[in-house]
PDB file of C-alpha atoms in Angstrom:
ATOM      1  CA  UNK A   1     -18.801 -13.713   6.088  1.00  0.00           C
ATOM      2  CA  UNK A   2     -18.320 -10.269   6.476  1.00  0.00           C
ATOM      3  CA  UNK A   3     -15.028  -8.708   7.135  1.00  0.00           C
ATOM      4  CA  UNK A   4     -14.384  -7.594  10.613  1.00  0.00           C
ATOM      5  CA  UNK A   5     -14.107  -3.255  11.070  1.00  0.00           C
ATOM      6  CA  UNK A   6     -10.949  -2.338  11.954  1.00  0.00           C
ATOM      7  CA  UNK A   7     -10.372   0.949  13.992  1.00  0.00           C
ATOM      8  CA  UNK A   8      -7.664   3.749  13.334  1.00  0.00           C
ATOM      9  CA  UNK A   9      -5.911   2.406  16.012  1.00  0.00           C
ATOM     10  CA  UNK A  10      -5.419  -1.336  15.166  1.00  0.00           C
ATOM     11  CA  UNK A  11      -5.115   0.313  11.713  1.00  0.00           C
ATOM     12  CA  UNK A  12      -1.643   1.976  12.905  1.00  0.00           C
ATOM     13  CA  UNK A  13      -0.715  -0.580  15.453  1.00  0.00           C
ATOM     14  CA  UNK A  14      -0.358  -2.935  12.442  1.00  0.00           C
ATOM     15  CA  UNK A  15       1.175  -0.269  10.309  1.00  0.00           C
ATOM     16  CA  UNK A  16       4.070   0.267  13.212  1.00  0.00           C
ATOM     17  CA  UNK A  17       4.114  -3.276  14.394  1.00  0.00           C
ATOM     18  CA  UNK A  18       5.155  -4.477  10.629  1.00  0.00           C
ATOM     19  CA  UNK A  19       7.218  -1.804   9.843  1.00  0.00           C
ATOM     20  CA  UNK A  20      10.352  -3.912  10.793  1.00  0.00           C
ATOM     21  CA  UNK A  21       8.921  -6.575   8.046  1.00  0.00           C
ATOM     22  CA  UNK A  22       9.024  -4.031   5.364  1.00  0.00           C
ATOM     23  CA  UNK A  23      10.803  -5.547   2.324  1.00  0.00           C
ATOM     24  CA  UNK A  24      10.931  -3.689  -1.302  1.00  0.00           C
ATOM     25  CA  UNK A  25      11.526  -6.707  -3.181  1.00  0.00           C
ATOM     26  CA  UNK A  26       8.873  -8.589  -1.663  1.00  0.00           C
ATOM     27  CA  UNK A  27       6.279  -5.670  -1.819  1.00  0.00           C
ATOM     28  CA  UNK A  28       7.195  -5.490  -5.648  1.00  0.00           C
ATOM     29  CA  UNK A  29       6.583  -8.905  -6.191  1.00  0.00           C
ATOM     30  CA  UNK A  30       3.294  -9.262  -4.555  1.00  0.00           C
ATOM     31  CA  UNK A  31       1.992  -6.126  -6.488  1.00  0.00           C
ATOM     32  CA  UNK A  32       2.893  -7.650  -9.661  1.00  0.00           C
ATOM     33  CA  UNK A  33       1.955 -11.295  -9.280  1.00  0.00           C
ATOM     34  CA  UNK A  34      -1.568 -10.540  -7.503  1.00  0.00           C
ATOM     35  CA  UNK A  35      -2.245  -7.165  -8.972  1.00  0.00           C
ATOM     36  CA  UNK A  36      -5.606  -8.105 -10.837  1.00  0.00           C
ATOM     37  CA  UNK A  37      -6.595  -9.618  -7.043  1.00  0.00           C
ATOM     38  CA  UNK A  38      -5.592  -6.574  -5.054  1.00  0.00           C
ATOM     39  CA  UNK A  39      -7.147  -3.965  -7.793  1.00  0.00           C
ATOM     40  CA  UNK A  40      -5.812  -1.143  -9.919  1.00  0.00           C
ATOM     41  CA  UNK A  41      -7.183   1.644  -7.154  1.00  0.00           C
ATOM     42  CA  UNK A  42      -5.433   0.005  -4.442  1.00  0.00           C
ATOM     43  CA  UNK A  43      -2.477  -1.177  -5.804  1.00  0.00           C
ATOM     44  CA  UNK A  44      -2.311   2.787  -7.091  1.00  0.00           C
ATOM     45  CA  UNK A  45      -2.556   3.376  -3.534  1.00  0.00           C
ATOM     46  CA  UNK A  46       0.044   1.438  -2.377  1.00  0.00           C
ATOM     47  CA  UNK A  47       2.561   2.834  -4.971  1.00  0.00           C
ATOM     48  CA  UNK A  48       1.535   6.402  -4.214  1.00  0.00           C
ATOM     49  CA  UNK A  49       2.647   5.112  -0.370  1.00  0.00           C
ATOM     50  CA  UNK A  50       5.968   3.183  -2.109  1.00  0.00           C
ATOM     51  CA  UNK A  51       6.995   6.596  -3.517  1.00  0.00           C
ATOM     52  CA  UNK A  52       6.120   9.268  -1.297  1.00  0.00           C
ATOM     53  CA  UNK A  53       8.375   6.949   0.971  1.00  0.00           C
ATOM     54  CA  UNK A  54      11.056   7.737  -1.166  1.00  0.00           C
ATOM     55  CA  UNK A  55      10.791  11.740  -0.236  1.00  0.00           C
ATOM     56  CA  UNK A  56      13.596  12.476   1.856  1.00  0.00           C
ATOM     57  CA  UNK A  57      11.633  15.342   4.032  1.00  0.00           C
ATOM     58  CA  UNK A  58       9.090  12.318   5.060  1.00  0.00           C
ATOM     59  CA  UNK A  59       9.392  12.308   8.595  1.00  0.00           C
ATOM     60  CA  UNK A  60      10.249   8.947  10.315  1.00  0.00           C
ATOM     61  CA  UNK A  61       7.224   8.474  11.885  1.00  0.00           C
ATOM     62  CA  UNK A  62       5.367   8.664   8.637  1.00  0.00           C
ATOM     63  CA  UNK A  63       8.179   6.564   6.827  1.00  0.00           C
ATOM     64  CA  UNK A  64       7.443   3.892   9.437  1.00  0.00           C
ATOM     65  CA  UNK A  65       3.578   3.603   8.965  1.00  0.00           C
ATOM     66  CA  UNK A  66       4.439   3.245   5.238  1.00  0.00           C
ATOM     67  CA  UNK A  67       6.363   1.043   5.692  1.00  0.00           C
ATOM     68  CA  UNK A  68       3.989  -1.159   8.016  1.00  0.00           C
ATOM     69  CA  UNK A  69       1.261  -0.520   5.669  1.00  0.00           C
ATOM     70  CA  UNK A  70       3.430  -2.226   2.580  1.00  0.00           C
ATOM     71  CA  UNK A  71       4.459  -4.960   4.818  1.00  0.00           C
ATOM     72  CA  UNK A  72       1.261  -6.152   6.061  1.00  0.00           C
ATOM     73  CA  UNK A  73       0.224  -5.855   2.432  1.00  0.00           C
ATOM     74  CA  UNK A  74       2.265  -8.864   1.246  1.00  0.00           C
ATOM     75  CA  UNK A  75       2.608 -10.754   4.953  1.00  0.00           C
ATOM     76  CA  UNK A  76       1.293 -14.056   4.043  1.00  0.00           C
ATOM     77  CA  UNK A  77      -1.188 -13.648   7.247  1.00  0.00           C
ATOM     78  CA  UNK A  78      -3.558 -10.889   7.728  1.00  0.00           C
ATOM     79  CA  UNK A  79      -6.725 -10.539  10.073  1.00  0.00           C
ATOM     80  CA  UNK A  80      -8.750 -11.593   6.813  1.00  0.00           C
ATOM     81  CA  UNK A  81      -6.816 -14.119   4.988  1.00  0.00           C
ATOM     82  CA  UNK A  82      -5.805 -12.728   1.653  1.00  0.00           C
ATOM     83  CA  UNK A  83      -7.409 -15.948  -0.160  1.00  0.00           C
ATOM     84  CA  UNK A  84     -10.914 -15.165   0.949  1.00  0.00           C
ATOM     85  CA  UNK A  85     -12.971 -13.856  -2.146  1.00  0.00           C
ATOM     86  CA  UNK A  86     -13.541 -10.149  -2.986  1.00  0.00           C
ATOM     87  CA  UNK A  87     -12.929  -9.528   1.261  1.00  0.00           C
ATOM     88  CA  UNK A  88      -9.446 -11.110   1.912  1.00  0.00           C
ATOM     89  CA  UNK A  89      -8.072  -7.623   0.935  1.00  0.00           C
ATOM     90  CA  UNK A  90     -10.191  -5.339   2.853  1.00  0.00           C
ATOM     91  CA  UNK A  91      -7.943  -5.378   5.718  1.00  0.00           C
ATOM     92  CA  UNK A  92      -4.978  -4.440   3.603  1.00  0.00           C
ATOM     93  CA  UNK A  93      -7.025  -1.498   1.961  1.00  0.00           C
ATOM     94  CA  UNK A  94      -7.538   0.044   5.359  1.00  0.00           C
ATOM     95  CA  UNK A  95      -4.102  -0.356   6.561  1.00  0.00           C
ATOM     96  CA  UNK A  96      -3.228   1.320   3.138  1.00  0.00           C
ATOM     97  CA  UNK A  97      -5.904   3.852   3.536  1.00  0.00           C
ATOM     98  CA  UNK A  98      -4.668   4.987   7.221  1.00  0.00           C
ATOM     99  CA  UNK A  99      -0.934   5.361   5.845  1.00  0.00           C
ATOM    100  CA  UNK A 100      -2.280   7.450   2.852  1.00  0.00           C
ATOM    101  CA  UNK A 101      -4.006   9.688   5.428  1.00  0.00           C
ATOM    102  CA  UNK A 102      -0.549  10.571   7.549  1.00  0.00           C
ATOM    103  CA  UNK A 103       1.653  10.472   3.510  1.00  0.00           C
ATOM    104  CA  UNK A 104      -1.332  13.264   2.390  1.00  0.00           C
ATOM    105  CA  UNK A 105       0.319  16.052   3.150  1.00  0.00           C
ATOM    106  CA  UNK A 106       3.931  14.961   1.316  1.00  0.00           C
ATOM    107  CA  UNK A 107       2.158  13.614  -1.846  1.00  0.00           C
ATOM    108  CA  UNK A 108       2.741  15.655  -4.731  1.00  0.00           C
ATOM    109  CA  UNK A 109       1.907  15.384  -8.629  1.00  0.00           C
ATOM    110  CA  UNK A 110       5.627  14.025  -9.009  1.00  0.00           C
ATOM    111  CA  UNK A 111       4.675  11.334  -6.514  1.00  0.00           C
ATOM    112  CA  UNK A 112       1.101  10.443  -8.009  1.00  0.00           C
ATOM    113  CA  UNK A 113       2.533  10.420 -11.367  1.00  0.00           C
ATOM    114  CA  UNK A 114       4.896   7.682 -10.931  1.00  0.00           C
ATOM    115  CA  UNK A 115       2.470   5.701  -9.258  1.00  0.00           C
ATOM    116  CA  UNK A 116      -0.063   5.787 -12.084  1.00  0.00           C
ATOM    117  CA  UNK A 117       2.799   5.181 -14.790  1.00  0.00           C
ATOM    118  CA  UNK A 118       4.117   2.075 -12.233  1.00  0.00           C
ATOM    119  CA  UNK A 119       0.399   0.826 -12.503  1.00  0.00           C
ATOM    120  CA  UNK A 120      -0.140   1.275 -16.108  1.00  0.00           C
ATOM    121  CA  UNK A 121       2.884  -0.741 -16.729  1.00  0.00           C
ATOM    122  CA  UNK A 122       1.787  -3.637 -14.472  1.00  0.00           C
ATOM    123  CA  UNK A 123      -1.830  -3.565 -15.812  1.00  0.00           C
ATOM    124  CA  UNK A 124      -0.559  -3.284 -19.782  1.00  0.00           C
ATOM    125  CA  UNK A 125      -2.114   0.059 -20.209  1.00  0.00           C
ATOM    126  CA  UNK A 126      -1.280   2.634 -22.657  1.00  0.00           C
ATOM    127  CA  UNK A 127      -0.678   6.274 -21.234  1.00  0.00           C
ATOM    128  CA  UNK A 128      -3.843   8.101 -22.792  1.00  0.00           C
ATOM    129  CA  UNK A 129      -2.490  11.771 -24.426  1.00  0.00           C
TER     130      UNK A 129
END
C-alpha cells in the first residue's frame, strides 16, 4: 500500500494542531529507542528542528510548527501508522520536512553541528577529523 500524499497544508495543520502535545522527554526517547527505524537523515532532521527551537530569535509561529512537527513524530497515531514497513514514517518525514522549510532561515552551522554530533552519538559513530 502506498502512502497517502499529504499537502503543505495538512502538513502545517498537523504541525500547529500538535504543537500543544510537544514533549522533550518524549521526543528524546522516541529518537533514541526507534532511531535505526526512523533513519539517520531524518532523525538529523528532526534534531536540526529540536535545536534551532532552542534559538531565542525563533519567532513563535515557527517555534510552534516545530514543535507540532516533533510531536506528531512520536504521537503513537499518525495518518500512516508508524509500524507499517519502510512507509509508516513517511508521514512524519513530511511533517518534518515542512517545519525545516519555515526553521531554514534560523539554521546556522552552530545549529547543524549539534544535530550531527546528537546523531553520531545515538548511532555509535566516531566524529571523522
Amino acid at each position: 500500500m502506498l502512502p497517502k500524499k499529504i499537502s503543505d497544508e495538512e502538513c502545517r495543520d498537523n504541525a500547529e494542531k500538535n504543537s500543544a502535545d510537544y514533549n522533550e522527554e518524549a521526543f528524546l526517547h522516541k529518537a533514541m529507542r526507534f532511531a535505526g527505524v526512523i533513519g539517520r537523515e531524518a532523525l538529523l532532521k528532526a534534531f536540526q528542528l529540536y535545536y534551532v527551537m532552542q534559538k531565542p530569535e525563533l519567532p513563535a509561529k515557527v517555534k510552534t510548527i516545530i514543535m507540532g512537527a516533533l510531536a506528531y513524530l512520536v504521537l503513537p497515531v499518525d495518518v500512516v501508522p508508524d509500524l507499517l514497513p519502510v512507509v509508516g514514517y513517511t508521514d512524519d518525514v513530511a511533517v518534518i520536512a515542512y517545519a525545516l522549510l519555515q526553521a531554514l532561515p534560523y539554521m546556522d552551522d552552530e545549529v547543524n553541528a549539534k544535530a550531527e554530533q546528537m546523531v553520531q552519538k545515538i548511532f555509535g559513530e566516531k566524529k571523522s577529523l
